[in-house]
XYZ file of C-alpha atoms in Angstrom:
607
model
C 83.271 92.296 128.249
C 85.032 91.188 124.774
C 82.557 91.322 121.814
C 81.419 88.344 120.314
C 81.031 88.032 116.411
C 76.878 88.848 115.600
C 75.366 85.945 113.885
C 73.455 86.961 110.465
C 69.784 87.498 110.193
C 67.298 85.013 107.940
C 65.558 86.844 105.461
C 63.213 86.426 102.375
C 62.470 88.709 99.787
C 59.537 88.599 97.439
C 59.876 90.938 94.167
C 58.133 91.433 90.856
C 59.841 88.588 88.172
C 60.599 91.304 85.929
C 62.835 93.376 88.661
C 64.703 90.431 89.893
C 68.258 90.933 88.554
C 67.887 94.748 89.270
C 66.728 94.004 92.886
C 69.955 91.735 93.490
C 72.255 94.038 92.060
C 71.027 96.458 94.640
C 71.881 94.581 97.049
C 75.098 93.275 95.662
C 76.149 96.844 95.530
C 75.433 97.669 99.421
C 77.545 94.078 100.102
C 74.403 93.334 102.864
C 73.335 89.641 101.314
C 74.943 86.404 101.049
C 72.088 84.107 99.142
C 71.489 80.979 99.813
C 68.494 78.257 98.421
C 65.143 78.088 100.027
C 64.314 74.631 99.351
C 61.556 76.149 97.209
C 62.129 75.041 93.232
C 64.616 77.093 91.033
C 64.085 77.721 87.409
C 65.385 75.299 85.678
C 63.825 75.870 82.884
C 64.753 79.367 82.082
C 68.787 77.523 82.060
C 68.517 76.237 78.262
C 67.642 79.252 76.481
C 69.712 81.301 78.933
C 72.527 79.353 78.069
C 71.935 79.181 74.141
C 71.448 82.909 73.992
C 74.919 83.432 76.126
C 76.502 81.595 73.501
C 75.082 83.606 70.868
C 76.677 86.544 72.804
C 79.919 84.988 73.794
C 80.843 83.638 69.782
C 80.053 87.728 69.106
C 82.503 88.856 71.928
C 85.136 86.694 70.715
C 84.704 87.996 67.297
C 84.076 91.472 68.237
C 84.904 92.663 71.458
C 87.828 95.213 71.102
C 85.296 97.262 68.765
C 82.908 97.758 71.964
C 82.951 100.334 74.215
C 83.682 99.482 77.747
C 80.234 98.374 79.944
C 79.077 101.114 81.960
C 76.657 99.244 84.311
C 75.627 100.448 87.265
C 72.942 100.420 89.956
C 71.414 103.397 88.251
C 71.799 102.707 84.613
C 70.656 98.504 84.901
C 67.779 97.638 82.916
C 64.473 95.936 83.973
C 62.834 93.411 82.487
C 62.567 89.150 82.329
C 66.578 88.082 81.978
C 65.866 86.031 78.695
C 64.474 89.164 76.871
C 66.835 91.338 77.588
C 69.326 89.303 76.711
C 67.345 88.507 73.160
C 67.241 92.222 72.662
C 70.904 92.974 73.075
C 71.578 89.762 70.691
C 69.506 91.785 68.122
C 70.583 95.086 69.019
C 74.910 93.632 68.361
C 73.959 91.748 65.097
C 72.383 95.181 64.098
C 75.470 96.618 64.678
C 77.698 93.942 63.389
C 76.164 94.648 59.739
C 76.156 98.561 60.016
C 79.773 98.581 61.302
C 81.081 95.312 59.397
C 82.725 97.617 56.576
C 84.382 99.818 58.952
C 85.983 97.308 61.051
C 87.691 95.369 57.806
C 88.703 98.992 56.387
C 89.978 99.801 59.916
C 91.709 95.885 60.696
C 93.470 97.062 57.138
C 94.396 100.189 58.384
C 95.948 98.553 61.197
C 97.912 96.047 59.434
C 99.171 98.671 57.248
C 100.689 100.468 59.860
C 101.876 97.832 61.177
C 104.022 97.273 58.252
C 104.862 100.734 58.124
C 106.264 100.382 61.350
C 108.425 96.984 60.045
C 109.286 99.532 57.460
C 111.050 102.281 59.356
C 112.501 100.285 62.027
C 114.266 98.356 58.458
C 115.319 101.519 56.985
C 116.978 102.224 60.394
C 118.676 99.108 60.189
C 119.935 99.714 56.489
C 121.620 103.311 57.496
C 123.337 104.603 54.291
C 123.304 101.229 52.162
C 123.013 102.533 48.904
C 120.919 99.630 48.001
C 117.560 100.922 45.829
C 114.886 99.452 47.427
C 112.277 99.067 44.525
C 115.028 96.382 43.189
C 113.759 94.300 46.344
C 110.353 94.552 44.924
C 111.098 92.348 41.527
C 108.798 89.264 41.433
C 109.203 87.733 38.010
C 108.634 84.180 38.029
C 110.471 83.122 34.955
C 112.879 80.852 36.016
C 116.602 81.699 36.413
C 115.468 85.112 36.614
C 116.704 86.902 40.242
C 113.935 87.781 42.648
C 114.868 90.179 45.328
C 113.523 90.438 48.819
C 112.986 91.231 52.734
C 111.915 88.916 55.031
C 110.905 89.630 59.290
C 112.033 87.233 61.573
C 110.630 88.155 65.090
C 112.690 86.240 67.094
C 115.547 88.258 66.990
C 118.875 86.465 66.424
C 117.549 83.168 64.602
C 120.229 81.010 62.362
C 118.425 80.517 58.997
C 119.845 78.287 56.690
C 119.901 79.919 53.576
C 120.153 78.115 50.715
C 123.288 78.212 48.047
C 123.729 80.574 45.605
C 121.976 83.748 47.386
C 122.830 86.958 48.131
C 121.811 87.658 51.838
C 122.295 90.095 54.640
C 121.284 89.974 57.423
C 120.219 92.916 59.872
C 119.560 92.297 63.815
C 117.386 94.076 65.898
C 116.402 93.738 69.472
C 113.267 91.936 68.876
C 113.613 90.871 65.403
C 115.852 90.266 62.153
C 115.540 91.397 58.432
C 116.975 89.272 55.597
C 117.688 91.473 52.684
C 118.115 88.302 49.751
C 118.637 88.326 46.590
C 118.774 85.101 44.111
C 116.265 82.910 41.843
C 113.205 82.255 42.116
C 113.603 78.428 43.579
C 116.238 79.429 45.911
C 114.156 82.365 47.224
C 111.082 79.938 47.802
C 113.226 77.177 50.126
C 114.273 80.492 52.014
C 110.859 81.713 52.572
C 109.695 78.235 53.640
C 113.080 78.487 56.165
C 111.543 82.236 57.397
C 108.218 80.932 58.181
C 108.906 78.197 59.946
C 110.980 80.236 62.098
C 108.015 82.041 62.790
C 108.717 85.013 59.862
C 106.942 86.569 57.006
C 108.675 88.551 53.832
C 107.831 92.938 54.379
C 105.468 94.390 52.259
C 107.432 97.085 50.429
C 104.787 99.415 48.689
C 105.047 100.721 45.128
C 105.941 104.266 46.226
C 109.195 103.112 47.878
C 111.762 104.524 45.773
C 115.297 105.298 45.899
C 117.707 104.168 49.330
C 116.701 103.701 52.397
C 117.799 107.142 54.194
C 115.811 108.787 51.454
C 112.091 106.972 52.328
C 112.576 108.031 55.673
C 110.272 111.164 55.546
C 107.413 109.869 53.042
C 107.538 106.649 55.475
C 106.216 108.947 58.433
C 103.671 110.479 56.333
C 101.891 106.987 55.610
C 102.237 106.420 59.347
C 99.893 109.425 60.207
C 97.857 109.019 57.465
C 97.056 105.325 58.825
C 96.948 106.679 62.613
C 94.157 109.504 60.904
C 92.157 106.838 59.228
C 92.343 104.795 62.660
C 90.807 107.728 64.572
C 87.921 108.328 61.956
C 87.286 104.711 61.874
C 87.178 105.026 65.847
C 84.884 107.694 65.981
C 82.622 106.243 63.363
C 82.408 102.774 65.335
C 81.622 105.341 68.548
C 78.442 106.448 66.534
C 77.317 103.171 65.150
C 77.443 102.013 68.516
C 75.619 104.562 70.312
C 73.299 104.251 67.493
C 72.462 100.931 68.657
C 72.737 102.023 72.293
C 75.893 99.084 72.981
C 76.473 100.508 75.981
C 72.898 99.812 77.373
C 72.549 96.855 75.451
C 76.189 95.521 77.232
C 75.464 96.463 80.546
C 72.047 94.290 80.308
C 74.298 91.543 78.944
C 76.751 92.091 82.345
C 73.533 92.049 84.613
C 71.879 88.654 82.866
C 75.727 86.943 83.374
C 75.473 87.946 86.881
C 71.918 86.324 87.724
C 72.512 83.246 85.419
C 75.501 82.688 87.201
C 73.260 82.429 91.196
C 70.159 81.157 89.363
C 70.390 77.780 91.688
C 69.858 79.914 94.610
C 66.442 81.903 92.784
C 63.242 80.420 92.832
C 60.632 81.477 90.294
C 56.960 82.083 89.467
C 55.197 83.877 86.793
C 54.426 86.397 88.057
C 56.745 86.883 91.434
C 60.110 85.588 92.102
C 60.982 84.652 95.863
C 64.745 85.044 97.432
C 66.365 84.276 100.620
C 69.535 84.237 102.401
C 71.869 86.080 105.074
C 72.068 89.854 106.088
C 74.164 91.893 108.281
C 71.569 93.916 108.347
C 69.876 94.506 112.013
C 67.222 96.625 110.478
C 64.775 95.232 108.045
C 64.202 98.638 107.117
C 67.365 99.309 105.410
C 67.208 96.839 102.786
C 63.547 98.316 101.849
C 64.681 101.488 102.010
C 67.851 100.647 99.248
C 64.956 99.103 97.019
C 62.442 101.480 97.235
C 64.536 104.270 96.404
C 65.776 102.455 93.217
C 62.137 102.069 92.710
C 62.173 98.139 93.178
C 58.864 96.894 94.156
C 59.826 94.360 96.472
C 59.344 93.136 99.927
C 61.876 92.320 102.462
C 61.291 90.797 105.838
C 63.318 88.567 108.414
C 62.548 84.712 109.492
C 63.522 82.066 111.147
C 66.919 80.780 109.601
C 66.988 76.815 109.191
C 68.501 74.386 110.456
C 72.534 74.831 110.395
C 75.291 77.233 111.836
C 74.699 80.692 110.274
C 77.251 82.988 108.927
C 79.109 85.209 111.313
C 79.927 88.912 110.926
C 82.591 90.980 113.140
C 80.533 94.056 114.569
C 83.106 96.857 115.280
C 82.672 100.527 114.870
C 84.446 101.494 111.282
C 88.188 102.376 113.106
C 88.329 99.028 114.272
C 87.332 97.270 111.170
C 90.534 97.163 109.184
C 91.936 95.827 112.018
C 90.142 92.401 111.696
C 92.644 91.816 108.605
C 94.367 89.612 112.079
C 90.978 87.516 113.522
C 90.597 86.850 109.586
C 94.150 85.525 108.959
C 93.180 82.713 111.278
C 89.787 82.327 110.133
C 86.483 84.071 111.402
C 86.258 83.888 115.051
C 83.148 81.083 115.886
C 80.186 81.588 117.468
C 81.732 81.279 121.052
C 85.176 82.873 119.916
C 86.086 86.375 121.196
C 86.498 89.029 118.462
C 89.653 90.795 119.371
C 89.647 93.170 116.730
C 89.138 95.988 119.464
C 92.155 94.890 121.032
C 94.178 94.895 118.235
C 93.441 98.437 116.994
C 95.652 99.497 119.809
C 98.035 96.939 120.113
C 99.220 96.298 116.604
C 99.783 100.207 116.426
C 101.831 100.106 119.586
C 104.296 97.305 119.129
C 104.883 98.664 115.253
C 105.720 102.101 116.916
C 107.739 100.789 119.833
C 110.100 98.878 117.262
C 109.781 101.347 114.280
C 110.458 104.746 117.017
C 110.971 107.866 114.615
C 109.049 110.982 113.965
C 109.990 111.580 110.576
C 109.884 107.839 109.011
C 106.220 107.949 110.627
C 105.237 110.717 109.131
C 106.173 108.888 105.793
C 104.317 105.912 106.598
C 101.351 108.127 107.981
C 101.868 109.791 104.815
C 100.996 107.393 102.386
C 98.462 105.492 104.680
C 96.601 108.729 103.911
C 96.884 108.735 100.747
C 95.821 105.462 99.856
C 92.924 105.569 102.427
C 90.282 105.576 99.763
C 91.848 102.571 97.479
C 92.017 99.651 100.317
C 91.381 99.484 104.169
C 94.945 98.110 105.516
C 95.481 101.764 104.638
C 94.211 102.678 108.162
C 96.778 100.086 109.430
C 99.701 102.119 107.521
C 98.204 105.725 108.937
C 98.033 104.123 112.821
C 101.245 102.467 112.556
C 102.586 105.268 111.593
C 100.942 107.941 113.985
C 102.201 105.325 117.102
C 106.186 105.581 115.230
C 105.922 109.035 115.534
C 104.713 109.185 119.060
C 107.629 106.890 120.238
C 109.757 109.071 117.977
C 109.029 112.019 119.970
C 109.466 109.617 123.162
C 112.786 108.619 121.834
C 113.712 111.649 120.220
C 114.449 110.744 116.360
C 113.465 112.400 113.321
C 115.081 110.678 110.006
C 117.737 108.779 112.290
C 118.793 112.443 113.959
C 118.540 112.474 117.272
C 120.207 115.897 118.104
C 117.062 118.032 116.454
C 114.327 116.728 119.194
C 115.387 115.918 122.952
C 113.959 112.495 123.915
C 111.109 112.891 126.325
C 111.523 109.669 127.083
C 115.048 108.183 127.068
C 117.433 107.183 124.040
C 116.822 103.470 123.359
C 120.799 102.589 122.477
C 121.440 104.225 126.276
C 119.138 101.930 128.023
C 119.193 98.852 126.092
C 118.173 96.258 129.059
C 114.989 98.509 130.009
C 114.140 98.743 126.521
C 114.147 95.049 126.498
C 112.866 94.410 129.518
C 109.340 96.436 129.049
C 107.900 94.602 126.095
C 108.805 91.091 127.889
C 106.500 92.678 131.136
C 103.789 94.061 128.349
C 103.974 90.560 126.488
C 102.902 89.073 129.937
C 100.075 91.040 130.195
C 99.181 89.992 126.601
C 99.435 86.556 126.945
C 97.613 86.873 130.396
C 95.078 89.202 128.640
C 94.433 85.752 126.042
C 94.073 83.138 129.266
C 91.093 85.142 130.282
C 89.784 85.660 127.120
C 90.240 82.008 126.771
C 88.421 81.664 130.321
C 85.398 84.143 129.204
C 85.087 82.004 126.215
C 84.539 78.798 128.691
C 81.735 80.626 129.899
C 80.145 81.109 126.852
C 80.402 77.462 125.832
C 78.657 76.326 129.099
C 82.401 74.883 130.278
C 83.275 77.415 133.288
C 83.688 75.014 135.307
C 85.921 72.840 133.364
C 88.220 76.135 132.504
C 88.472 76.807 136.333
C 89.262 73.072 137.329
C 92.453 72.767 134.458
C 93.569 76.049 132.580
C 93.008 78.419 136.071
C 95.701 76.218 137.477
C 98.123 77.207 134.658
C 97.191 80.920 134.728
C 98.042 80.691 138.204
C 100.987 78.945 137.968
C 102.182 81.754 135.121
C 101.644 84.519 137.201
C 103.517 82.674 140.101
C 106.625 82.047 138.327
C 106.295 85.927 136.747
C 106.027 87.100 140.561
C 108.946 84.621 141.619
C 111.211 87.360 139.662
C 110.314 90.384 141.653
C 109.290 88.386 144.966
C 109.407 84.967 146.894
C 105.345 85.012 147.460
C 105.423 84.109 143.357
C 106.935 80.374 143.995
C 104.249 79.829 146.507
C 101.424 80.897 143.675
C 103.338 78.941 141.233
C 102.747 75.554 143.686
C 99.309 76.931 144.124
C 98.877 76.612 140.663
C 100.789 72.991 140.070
C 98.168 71.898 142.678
C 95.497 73.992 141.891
C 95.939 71.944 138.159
C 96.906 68.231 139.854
C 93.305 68.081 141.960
C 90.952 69.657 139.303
C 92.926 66.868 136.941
C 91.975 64.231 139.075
C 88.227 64.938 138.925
C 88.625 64.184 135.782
C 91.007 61.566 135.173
C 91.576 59.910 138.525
C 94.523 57.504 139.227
C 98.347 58.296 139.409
C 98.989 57.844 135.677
C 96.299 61.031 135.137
C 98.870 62.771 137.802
C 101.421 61.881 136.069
C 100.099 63.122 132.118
C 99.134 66.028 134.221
C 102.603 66.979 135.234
C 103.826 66.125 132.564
C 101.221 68.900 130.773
C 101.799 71.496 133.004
C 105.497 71.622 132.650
C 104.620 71.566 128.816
C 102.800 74.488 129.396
C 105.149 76.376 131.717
C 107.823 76.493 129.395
C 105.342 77.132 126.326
C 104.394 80.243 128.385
C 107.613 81.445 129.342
C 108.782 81.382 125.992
C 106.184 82.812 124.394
C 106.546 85.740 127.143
C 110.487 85.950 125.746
C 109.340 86.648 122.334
C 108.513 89.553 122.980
C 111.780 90.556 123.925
C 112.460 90.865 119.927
C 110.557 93.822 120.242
C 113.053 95.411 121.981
C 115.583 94.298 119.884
C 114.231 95.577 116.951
C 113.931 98.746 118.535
C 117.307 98.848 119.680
C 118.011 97.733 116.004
C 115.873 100.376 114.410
C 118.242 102.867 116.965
C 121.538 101.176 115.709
C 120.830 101.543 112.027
C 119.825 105.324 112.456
C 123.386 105.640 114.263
C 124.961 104.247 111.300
C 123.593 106.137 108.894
C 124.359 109.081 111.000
C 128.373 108.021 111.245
C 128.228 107.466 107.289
C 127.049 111.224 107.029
C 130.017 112.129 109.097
C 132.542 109.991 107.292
C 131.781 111.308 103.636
C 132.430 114.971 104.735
C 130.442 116.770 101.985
C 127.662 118.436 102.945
C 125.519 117.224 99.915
C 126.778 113.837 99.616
C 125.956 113.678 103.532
C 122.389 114.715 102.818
C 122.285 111.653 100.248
C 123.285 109.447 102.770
C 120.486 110.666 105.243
C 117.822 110.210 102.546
C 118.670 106.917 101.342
C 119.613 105.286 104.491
C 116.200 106.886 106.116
C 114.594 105.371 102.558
C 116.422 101.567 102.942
C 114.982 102.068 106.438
C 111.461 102.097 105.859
C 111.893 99.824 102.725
C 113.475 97.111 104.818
C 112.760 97.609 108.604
C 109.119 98.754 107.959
C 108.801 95.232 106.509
C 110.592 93.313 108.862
C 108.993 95.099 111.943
C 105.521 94.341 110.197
C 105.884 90.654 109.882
C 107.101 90.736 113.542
C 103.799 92.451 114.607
C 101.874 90.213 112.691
C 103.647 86.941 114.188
C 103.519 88.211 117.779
C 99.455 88.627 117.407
C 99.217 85.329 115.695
C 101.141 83.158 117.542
C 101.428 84.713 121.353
C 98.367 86.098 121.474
C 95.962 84.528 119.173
C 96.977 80.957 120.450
C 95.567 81.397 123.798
C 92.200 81.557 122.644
C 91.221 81.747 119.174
C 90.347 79.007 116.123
C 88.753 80.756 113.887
C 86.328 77.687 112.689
C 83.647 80.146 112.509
C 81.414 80.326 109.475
C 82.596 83.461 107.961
C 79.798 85.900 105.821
C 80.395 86.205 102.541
C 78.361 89.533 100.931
C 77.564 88.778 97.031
C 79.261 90.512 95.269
C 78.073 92.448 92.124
C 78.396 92.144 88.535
C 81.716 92.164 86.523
C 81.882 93.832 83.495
C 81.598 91.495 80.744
C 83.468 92.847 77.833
């Protein structure tokens, strides 16, 4: 019996106004609710101050934000209270710290910018080398007029044409991300070239007053301001650190993050003054479990299921925790409906087994076993990676690779390049079964949907007739099932559309079907092929190692042939295992116009 996807239980949830945010978070973190209205009313008026006072907050981010620490919110650490005043409170508690830490930040900003320029600096002296230019003559700013004016200008853009104007002195030095302009000339010349540098998006260099002497000689004093500026950056660091935990930003912040969160699903709250009431999906079978994740938060709240409304409610794929990543297929399609199959079960042994059949090699599926396991904890295809891989080295040992060798391990199986027809023919005879495996599903799903007997009049004919023409191969008794089945089709069509032109659309159908079915039974035959492909490259990176002679460059060979293997060929063969599931399998049967359940999700850090 295939498993069906679980429809999600109705519940309501009554909790203290004050808790509310902290009880949803909860729940957000566990992924067991997806909320939805009551019909009861929401609080609309709690929306205009919400929103003026998130405002406040956001003008302060903008103004502010690199100078916070980073939220730390969690489950643990959230605050309780009514949204509005802890939002107030945090307001307060960052305009507090805005006028204890306002000094700092504009000594730090300055501290910034003046390394900034110190790092303009050097990178110039680079460009100047030995130029035995003094550079405190490119610091003259008399204004008299006639009088020459010497200076530098940045132009970011690298390789910009300026037009300078007549009667200057200029060089030019090019960088990889920007220019200098060392000028020299009066005073109304060296204005029309500064208007020139900033509209290309330039600025003149601040040269300092203790910049004396050439270039090569500032070189060491320049490094000194540098650390001196990095120093003050670090104190200034640590003393925004202290002003902040001084006004507890980091509790303050993660209040902010949980407020965000509930202001953003207030339409699906409803409100009192005292009580606030919430409803929605679980995938949750046991009420107990979502009491149990408030109560130990100490969350005085009640859950309990009830009857859902009116409406199709949210599926969710029950499968023991080895089979889950394997609904990554069912979902590519959709989630399976409500009288859909789940063949997620299925698929956590025959995804593995066609990737191992095509991708046949002990060591390469080590490799991809490997790093399935190592990235086990950071997403769930992982587990896809780690069986795929533990099937490539089974048919690795069956085929009797390891790295492309196959003189280390003696096939227990056979070689595939030495029986290239069987090795074709067996995935063609298992891709029968699968598509045969989908018609029933298919038929098992009829029976769900109250249309057994409609399944058995039409699509038993063409499973028939399928199995007939896959007998007629091996034995003459398979045309007779095929006619069966053309008849078997013909007379179940004519209880439903009498009349010769019904015979005839009928006909026509089931020799639509036919071929539909025997070419979807072919494509399987590319699994074969790629296994015969994955045999053919490991040959040929075998022959290189033999053609280049040296033992070392040989063993380069072997390691990046066996590493363009499992770069390009693990690829390939896991599109192919993909398209086979979607398209010969999953199109017997599946639609995937299910609603699918969508777990809220928890809040985002906000700054």
């Amino acid at each position: 019996m295939m498993r069906r996807p679980q429809p999600a239980r109705w519940f309501k949830m009554v909790v203290v106004r004050e808790e509310l945010p902290r009880a949803l978070a909860i729940l957000a973190a566990r992924q067991t609710v997806e909320l939805e209205w009551n019909g009861l009313p929401t609080p609309s008026a709690l929306v205009p101050a919400l929103t003026e006072h998130l405002d406040r907050f956001n003008r302060l981010a903008d103004l502010y934000r690199p100078y916070w620490p980073v939220s730390q919110g969690t489950v643990e650490n959230y605050p309780v209270g009514d949204p509005l005043s802890l939002l107030k409170e945090a307001i307060l508690a960052l305009e507090g710290w805005q006028g204890a830490a306002g000094e700092t930040i504009r000594l730090s900003q300055e501290a910034k910018a003046r390394a900034m320029d110190l790092d303009l600096l050097a990178e110039f002296i680079v460009q100047m080398g030995a130029s035995p230019l003094q550079l405190a003559h490119l610091r003259q700013h008399d204004q008299a007029e006639g009088v020459l004016e010497g200076r530098v200008f940045v132009v970011p853009q690298g390789r910009v044409t300026l037009e300078l104007p007549e009667g200057m002195l200029t060089r030019q030095l090019f960088g990889k991300e920007r220019s200098f302009v060392v000028a020299v000339g009066s005073v109304a010349a060296m204005g029309a070239l500064r208007e020139a540098v900033t509209q290309a998006k330039g600025r003149p260099l601040h040269l300092p007053d203790w910049l004396s002497g050439t270039a090569l000689e500032n070189g060491a004093t320049i490094k000194k301001q540098a650390q001196e500026c990095q120093d003050q950056q670090q104190q200034f660091q640590k003393k925004l650190a202290q002003i902040g935990r001084q006004y507890d930003l980091p509790g303050h912040l993660a209040a902010v993050e949980l407020v965000k969160w509930f202001y953003a699903n207030l339409d699906k709250i409803s409100c009192g003054e005292m009580l606030s009431w919430v409803s929605g999906w679980t995938d949750r079978t046991d009420i107990g479990e979502l009491n149990h994740y408030l109560e130990e938060n100490g969350v005085r709240a009640v859950v309990g299921f009830s009857e859902p409304p009116a409406g199709e409610p949210p599926l969710v794929l029950v499968n023991p925790w080895w089979v889950k990543p394997f609904e990554l297929f069912p979902r590519l399609m959709g989630t399976p409906g409500r009288f859909e199959a789940d063949p997620s079960l299925l698929l956590a042994f025959m995804a593995p087994f066609l990737f191992g059949f095509m991708f046949g090699d002990v060591g390469q599926g080590a490799v991809i076993f490997g790093a399935g396991w190592y990235l086990r904890g950071r997403f769930d295809a992982a587990w896809l990676m780690i069986t795929g891989g533990f099937s490539a080295m089974v048919f690795g040992v069956l085929f009797g690779s390891v790295f492309c060798v196959e003189g280390w391990l003696p096939p227990l199986w056979l070689h595939p390049t030495a029986h290239p027809l069987l090795i074709l023919g067996i995935p063609v005879a298992l891709g029968a079964g699968v598509i045969l495996m989908g018609m029933s599903i298919e038929g098992q799903q009829a029976a769900w949907r109250g249309q057994w007997d409609k399944w058995l009049r039409r699509e038993a004919g063409i499973m028939l007739l399928y199995v007939g023409l896959l007998l007629f191969f091996l034995h003459p008794l398979g045309g007779f099932m095929a006619g069966a089945g053309v008849v078997w089709f013909v007379v179940g069509g004519q209880r439903v559309k009498p009349g010769l032109l019904g015979m005839v659309l009928d006909v026509a159908h089931l020799l639509e079907s036919g071929i539909q079915l025997l070419v979807n039974t072919l494509s399987f035959s590319r699994v074969g092929a790629f296994a015969l492909a994955h045999a053919g490259l490991s040959q040929a990176v075998i022959t290189l190692t033999d053609v280049v002679g040296s033992p070392w460059a040989g063993l380069l060979v072997v390691v990046f042939g066996n590493v363009l293997i499992l770069m390009l060929e693990g690829l390939v063969v896991s599109v192919q295992t993909t398209r086979l599931i979607l398209f010969e399998f999953f199109s017997r049967f599946l639609k995937g116009q299910g609603r699918s359940f969508k777990p809220l999700s928890g809040p985002q850090a906000c700054c």
